[in-house]
PDB file of C-alpha atoms in Angstrom:
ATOM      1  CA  UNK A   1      20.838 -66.622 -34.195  1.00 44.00           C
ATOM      2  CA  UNK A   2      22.765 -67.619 -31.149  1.00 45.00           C
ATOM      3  CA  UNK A   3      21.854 -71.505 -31.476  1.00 51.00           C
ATOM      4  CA  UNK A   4      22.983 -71.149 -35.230  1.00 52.00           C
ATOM      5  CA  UNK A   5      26.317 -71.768 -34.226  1.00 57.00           C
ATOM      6  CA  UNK A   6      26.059 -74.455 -31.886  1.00 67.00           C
ATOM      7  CA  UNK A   7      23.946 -76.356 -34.607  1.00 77.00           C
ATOM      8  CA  UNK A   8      26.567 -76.437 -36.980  1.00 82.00           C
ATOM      9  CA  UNK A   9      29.031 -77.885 -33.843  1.00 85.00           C
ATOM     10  CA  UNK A  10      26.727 -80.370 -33.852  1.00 86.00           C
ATOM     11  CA  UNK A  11      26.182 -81.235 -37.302  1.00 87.00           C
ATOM     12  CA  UNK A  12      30.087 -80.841 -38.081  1.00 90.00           C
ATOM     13  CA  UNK A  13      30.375 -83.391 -34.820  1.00 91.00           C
ATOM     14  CA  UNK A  14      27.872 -86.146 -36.827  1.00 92.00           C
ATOM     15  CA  UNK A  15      30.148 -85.401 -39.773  1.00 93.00           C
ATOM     16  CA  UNK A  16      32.956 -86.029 -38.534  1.00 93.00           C
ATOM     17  CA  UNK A  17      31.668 -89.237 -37.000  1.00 94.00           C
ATOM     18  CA  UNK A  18      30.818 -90.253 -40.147  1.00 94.00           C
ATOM     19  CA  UNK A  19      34.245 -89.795 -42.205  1.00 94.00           C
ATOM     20  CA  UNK A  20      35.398 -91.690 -39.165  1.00 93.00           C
ATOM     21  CA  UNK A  21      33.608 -94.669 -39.750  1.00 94.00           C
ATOM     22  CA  UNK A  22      33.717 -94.067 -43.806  1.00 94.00           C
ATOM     23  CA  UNK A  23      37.493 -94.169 -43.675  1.00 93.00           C
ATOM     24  CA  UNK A  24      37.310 -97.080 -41.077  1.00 91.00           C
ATOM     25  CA  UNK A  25      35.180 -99.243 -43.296  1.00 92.00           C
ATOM     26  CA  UNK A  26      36.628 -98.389 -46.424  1.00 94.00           C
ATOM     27  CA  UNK A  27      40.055 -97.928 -45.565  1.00 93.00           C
ATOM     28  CA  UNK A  28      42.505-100.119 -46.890  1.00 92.00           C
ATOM     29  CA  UNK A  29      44.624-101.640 -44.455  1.00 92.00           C
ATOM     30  CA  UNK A  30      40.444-102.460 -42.685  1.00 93.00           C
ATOM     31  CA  UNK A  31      39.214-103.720 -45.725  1.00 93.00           C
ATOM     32  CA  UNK A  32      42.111-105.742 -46.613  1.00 93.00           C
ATOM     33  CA  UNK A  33      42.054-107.712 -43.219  1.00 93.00           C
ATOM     34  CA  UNK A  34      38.106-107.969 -43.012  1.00 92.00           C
ATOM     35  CA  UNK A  35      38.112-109.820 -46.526  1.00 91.00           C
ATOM     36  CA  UNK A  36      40.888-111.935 -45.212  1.00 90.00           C
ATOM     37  CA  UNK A  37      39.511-113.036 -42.094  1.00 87.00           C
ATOM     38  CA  UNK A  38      37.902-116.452 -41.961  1.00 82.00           C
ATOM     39  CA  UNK A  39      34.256-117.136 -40.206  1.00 79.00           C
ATOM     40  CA  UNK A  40      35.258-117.764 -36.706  1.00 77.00           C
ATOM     41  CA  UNK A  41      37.787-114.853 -36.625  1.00 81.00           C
ATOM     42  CA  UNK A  42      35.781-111.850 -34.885  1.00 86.00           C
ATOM     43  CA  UNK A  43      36.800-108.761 -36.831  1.00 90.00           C
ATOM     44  CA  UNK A  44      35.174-109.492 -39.988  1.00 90.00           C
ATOM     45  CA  UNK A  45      31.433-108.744 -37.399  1.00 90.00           C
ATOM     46  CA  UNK A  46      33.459-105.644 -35.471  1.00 91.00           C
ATOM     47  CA  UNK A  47      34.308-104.176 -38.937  1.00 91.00           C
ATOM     48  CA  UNK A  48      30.847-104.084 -40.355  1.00 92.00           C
ATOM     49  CA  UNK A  49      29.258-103.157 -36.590  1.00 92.00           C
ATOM     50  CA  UNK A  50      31.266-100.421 -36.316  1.00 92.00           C
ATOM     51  CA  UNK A  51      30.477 -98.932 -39.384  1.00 94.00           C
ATOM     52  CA  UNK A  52      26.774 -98.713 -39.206  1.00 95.00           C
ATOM     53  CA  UNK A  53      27.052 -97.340 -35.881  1.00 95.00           C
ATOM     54  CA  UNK A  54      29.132 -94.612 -36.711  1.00 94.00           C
ATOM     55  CA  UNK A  55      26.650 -93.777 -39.529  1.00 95.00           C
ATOM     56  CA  UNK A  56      23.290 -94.165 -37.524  1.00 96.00           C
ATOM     57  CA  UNK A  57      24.983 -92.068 -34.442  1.00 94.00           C
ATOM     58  CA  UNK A  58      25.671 -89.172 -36.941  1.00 95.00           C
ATOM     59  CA  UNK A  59      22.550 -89.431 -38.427  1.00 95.00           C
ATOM     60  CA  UNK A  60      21.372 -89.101 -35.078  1.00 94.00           C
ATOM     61  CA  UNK A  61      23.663 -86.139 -33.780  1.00 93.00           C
ATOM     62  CA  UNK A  62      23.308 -84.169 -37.060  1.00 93.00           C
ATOM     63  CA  UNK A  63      19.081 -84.689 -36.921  1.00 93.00           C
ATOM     64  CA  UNK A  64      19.240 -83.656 -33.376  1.00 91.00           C
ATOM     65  CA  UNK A  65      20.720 -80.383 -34.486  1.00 90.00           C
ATOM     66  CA  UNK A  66      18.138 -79.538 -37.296  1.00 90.00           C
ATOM     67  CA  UNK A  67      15.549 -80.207 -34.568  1.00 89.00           C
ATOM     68  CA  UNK A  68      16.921 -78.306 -31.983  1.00 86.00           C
ATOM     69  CA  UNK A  69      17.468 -75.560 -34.700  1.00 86.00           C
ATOM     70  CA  UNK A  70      14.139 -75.876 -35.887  1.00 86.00           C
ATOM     71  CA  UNK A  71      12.427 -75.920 -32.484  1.00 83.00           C
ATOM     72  CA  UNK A  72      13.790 -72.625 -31.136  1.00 81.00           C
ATOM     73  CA  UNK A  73      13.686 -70.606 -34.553  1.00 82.00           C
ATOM     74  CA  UNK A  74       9.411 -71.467 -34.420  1.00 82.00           C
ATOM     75  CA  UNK A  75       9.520 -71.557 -30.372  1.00 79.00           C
ATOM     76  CA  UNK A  76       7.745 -75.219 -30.952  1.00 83.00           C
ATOM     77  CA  UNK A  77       7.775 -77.330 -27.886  1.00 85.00           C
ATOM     78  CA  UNK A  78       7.059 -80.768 -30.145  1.00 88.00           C
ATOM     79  CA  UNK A  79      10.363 -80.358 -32.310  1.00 87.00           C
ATOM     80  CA  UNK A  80      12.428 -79.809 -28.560  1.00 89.00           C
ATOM     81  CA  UNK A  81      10.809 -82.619 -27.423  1.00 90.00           C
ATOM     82  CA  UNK A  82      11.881 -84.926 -30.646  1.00 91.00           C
ATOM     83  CA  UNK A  83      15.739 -83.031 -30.658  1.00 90.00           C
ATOM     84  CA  UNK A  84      16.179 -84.679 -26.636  1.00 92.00           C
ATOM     85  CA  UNK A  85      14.682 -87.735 -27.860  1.00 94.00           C
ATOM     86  CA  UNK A  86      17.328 -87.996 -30.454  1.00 93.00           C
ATOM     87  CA  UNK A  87      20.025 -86.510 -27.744  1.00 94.00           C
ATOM     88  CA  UNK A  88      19.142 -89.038 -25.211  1.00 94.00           C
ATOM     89  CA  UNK A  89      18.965 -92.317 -28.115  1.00 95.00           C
ATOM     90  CA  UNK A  90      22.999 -91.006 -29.264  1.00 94.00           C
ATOM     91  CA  UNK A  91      24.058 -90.787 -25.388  1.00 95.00           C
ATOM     92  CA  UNK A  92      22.359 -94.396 -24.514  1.00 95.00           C
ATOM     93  CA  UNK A  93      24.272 -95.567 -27.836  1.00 93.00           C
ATOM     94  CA  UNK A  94      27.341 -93.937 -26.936  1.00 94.00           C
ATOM     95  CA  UNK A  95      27.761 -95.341 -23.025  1.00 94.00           C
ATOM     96  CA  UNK A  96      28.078 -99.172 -24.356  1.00 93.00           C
ATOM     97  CA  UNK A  97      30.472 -97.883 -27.328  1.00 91.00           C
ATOM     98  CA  UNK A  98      32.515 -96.377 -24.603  1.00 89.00           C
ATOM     99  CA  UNK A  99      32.291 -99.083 -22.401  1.00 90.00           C
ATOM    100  CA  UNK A 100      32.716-101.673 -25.255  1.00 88.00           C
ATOM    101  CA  UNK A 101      36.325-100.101 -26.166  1.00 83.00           C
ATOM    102  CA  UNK A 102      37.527 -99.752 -22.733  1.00 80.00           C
ATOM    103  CA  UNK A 103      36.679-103.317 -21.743  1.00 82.00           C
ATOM    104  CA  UNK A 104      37.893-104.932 -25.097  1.00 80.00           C
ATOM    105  CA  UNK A 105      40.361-102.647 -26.113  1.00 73.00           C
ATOM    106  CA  UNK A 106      42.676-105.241 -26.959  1.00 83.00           C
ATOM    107  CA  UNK A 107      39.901-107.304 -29.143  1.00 87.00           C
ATOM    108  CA  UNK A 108      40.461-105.394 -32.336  1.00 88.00           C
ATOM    109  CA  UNK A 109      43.847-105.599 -32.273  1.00 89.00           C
ATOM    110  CA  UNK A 110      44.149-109.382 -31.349  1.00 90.00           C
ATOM    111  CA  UNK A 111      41.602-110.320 -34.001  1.00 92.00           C
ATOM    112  CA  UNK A 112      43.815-108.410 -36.307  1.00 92.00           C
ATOM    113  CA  UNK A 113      46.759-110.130 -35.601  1.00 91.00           C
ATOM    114  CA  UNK A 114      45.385-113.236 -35.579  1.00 91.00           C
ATOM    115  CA  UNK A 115      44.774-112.981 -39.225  1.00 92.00           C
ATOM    116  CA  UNK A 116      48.406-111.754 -40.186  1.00 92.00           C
ATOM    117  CA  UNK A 117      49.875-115.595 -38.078  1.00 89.00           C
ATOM    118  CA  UNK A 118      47.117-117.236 -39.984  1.00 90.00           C
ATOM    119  CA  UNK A 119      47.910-115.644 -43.501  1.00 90.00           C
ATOM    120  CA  UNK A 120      51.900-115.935 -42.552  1.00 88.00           C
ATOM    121  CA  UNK A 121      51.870-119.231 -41.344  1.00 85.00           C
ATOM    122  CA  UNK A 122      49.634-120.503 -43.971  1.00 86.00           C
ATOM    123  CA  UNK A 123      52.718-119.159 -46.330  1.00 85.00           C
ATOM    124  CA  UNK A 124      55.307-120.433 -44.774  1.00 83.00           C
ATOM    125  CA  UNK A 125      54.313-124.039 -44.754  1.00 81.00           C
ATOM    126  CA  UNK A 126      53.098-123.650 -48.400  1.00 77.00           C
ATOM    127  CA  UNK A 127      53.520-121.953 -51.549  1.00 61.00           C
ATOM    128  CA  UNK A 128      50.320-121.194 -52.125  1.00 63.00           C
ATOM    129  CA  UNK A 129      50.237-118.197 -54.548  1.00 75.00           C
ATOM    130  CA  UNK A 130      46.832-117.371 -53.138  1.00 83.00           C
ATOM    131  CA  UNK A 131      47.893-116.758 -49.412  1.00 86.00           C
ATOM    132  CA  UNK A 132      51.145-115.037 -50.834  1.00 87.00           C
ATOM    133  CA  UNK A 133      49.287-112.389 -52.563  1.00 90.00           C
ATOM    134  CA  UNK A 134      47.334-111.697 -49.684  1.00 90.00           C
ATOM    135  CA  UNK A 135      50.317-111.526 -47.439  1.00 90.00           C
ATOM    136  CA  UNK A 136      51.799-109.517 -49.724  1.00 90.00           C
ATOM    137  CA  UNK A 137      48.892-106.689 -49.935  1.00 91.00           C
ATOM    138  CA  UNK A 138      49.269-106.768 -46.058  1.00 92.00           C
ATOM    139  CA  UNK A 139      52.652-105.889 -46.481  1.00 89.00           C
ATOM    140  CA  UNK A 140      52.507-103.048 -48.663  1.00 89.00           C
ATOM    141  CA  UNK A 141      49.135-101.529 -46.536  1.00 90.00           C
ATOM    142  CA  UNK A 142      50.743-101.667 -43.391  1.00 89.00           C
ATOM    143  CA  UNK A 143      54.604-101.219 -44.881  1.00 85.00           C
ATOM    144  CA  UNK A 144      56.118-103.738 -42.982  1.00 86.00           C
ATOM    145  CA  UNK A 145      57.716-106.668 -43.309  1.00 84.00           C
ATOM    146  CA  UNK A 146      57.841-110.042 -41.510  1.00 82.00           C
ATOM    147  CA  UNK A 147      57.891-111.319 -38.509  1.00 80.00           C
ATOM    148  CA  UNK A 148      59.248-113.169 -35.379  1.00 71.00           C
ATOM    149  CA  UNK A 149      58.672-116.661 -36.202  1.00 63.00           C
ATOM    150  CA  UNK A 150      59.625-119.512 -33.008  1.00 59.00           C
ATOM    151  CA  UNK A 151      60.098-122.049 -36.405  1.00 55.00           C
ATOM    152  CA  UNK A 152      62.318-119.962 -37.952  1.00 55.00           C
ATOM    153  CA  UNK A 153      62.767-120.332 -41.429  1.00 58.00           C
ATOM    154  CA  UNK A 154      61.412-116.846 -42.305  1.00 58.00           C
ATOM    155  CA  UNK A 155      63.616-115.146 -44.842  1.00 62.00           C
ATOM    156  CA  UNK A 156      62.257-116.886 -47.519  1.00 69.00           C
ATOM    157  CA  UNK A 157      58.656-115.904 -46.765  1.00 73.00           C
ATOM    158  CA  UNK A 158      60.026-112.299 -46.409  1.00 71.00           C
ATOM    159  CA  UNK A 159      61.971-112.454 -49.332  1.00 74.00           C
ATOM    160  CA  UNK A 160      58.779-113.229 -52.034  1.00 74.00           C
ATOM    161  CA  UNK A 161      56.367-111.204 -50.038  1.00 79.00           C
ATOM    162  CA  UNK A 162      57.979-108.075 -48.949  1.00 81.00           C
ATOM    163  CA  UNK A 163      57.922-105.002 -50.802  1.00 73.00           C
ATOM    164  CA  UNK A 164      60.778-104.025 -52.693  1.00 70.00           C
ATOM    165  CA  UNK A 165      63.515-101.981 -50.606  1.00 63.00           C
ATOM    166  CA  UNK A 166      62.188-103.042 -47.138  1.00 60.00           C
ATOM    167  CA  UNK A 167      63.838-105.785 -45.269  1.00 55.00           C
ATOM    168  CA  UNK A 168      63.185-107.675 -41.425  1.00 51.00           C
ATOM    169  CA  UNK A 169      65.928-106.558 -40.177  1.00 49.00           C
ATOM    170  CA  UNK A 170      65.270-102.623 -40.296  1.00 47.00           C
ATOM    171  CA  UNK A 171      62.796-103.815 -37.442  1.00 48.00           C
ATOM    172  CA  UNK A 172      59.273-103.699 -39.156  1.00 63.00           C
ATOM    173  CA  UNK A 173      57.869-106.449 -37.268  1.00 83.00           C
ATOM    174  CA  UNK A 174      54.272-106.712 -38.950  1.00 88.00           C
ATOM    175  CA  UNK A 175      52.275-107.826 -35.685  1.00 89.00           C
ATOM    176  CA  UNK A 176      54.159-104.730 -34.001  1.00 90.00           C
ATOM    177  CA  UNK A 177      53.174-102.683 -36.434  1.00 90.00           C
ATOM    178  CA  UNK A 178      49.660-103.817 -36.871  1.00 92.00           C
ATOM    179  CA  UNK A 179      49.370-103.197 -32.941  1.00 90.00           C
ATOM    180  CA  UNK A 180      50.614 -99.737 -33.298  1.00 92.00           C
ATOM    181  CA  UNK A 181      48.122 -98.220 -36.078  1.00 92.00           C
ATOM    182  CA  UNK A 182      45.461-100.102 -34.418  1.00 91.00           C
ATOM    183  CA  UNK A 183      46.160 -98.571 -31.014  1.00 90.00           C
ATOM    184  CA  UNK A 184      46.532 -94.745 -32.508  1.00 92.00           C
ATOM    185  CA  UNK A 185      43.481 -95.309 -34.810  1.00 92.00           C
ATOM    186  CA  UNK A 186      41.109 -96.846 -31.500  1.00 90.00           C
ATOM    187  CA  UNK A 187      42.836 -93.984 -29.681  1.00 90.00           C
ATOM    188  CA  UNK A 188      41.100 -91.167 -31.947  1.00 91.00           C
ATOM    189  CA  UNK A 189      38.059 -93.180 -31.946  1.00 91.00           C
ATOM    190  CA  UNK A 190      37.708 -93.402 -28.267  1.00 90.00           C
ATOM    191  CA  UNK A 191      38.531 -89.335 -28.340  1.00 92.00           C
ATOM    192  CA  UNK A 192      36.086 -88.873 -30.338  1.00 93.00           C
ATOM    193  CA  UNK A 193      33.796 -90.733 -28.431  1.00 92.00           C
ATOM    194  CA  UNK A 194      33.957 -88.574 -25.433  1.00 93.00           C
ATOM    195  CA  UNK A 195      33.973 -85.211 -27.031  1.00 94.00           C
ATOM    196  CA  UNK A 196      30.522 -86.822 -28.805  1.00 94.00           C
ATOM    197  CA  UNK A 197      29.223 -87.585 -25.410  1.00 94.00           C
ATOM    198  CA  UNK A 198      29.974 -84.584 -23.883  1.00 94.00           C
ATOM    199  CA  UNK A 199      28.141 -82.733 -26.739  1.00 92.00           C
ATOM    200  CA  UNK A 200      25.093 -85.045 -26.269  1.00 94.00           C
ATOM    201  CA  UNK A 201      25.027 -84.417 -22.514  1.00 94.00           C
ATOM    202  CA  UNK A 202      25.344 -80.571 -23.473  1.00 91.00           C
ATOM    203  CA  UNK A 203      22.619 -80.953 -25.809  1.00 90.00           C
ATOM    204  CA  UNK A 204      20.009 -82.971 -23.626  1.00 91.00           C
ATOM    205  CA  UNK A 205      20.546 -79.710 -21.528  1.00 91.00           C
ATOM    206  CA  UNK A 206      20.210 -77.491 -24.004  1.00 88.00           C
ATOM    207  CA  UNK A 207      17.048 -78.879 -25.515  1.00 88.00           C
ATOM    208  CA  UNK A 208      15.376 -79.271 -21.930  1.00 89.00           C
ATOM    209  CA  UNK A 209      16.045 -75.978 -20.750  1.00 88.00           C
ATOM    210  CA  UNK A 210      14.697 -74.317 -24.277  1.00 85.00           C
ATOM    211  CA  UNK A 211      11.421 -76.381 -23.122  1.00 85.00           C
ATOM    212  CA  UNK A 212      10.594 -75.532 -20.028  1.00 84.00           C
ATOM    213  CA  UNK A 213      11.176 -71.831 -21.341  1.00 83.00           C
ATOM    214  CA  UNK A 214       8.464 -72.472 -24.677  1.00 80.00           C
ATOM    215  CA  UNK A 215       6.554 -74.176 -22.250  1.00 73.00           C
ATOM    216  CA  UNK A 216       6.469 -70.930 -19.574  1.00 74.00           C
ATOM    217  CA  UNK A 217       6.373 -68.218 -21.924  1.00 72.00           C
ATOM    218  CA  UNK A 218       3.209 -69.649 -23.725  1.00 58.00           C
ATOM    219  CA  UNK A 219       1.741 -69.621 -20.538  1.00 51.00           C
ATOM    220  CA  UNK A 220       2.758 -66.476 -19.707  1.00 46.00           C
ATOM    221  CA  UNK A 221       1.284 -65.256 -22.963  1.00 49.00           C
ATOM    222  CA  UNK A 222      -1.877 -66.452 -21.915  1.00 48.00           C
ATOM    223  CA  UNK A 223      -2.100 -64.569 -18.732  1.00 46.00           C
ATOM    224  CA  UNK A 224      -4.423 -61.785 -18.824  1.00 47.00           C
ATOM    225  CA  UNK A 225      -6.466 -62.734 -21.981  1.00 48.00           C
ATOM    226  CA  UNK A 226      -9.968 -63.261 -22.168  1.00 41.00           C
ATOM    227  CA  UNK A 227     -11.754 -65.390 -24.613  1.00 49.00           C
ATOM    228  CA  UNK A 228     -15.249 -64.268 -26.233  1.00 40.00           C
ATOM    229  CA  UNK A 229     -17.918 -66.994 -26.984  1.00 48.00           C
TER     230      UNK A 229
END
């Protein structure tokens, strides 16, 4: 009864790792720029990486759980040994996750932006109707509007592609604002990162020392007997 509780911390931990990458995949203002992006631009790869990642960890965390459940309601020392093994393969994919945002935490974000100048820049030298819509949708996803342009020559971009009501000048630079979600969404990511790695460490723990105490008390058990043949 006591581990009942900790296996639903667990299992609530994978599922919130998995909204989290749900609502990062399917999200609009993701989706918009990953179907934007052209080949060589990097996000399009991150986007989908991410994703499966989030939903194999969770798999991971929330199977861990049932294991670890499992192993101490029938005192079995194979089901322990199968929870670590799935405690230890989340921790050894969460270390390079953790790693992976701290040394390229401005990746994301740059790959992002890169597609806004591409889309923008593609509409100011043209009228292309195509790259207007798209620029458009960006607009309205992020609710911004334009940017600082060194050509100048901007309002008229602005003016066909911002939403009705919102103008440049109120200060809604679009790569500014594009920075700014990005950095509070990889924020709560990296958050939840540690609080998942701290539960993995806690669990490895947990599922060792419920071993070694299956493992002594069956030997205990077997102290004292005596076996007919």
């Amino acid at each position: 009864c006591k581990s009942l509780p900790k296996t639903l911390l667990f299992q609530l931990l994978g599922l919130s790792i998995a909204t989290l990458s749900t609502v990062t995949h399917y999200g609009l203002p993701f989706t918009l720029i990953s179907d934007i992006s052209l080949d060589g631009n990097s996000y399009r790869v991150i986007h989908y990486r991410a994703f499966y990642f989030g939903i194999c960890l969770s798999m991971t965390l929330i199977l861990a759980a049932l294991l670890s459940s499992a192993a101490t309601l029938r005192e079995s020392q194979c089901l322990t040994s199968m929870g670590f093994f799935c405690f230890a393969l989340a921790f050894c994919g969460l270390i390079p996750a953790a790693c992976w945002r701290y040394t390229h935490s401005t990746e994301v974000e740059d790959s992002m932006m890169d597609v806004y100048d591409f889309v923008y820049e593609e509409v100011r030298r043209n009228t292309s109707s195509f790259r207007r819509h798209e620029l458009t949708d960006i607009h309205k996803a992020f609710l911004c509007c334009g940017k600082h342009s060194p050509f100048g020559d901007t309002a008229n971009v602005e003016q066909k592609t911002c939403p009705p009501g919102q103008a440049y000048d109120a200060g809604q630079d679009c790569l500014r604002e594009i920075q700014d979600f990005l950095k509070k969404h990889m924020d709560f990511v990296f958050l939840l990162l540690g609080i998942a790695i701290g539960f993995t460490v806690y669990g490895m723990i947990l599922t060792s020392f419920l071993w070694f105490s299956i493992h002594f008390s069956s030997n205990l058990d077997r102290k004292g007997k005596y076996i007919l043949r």
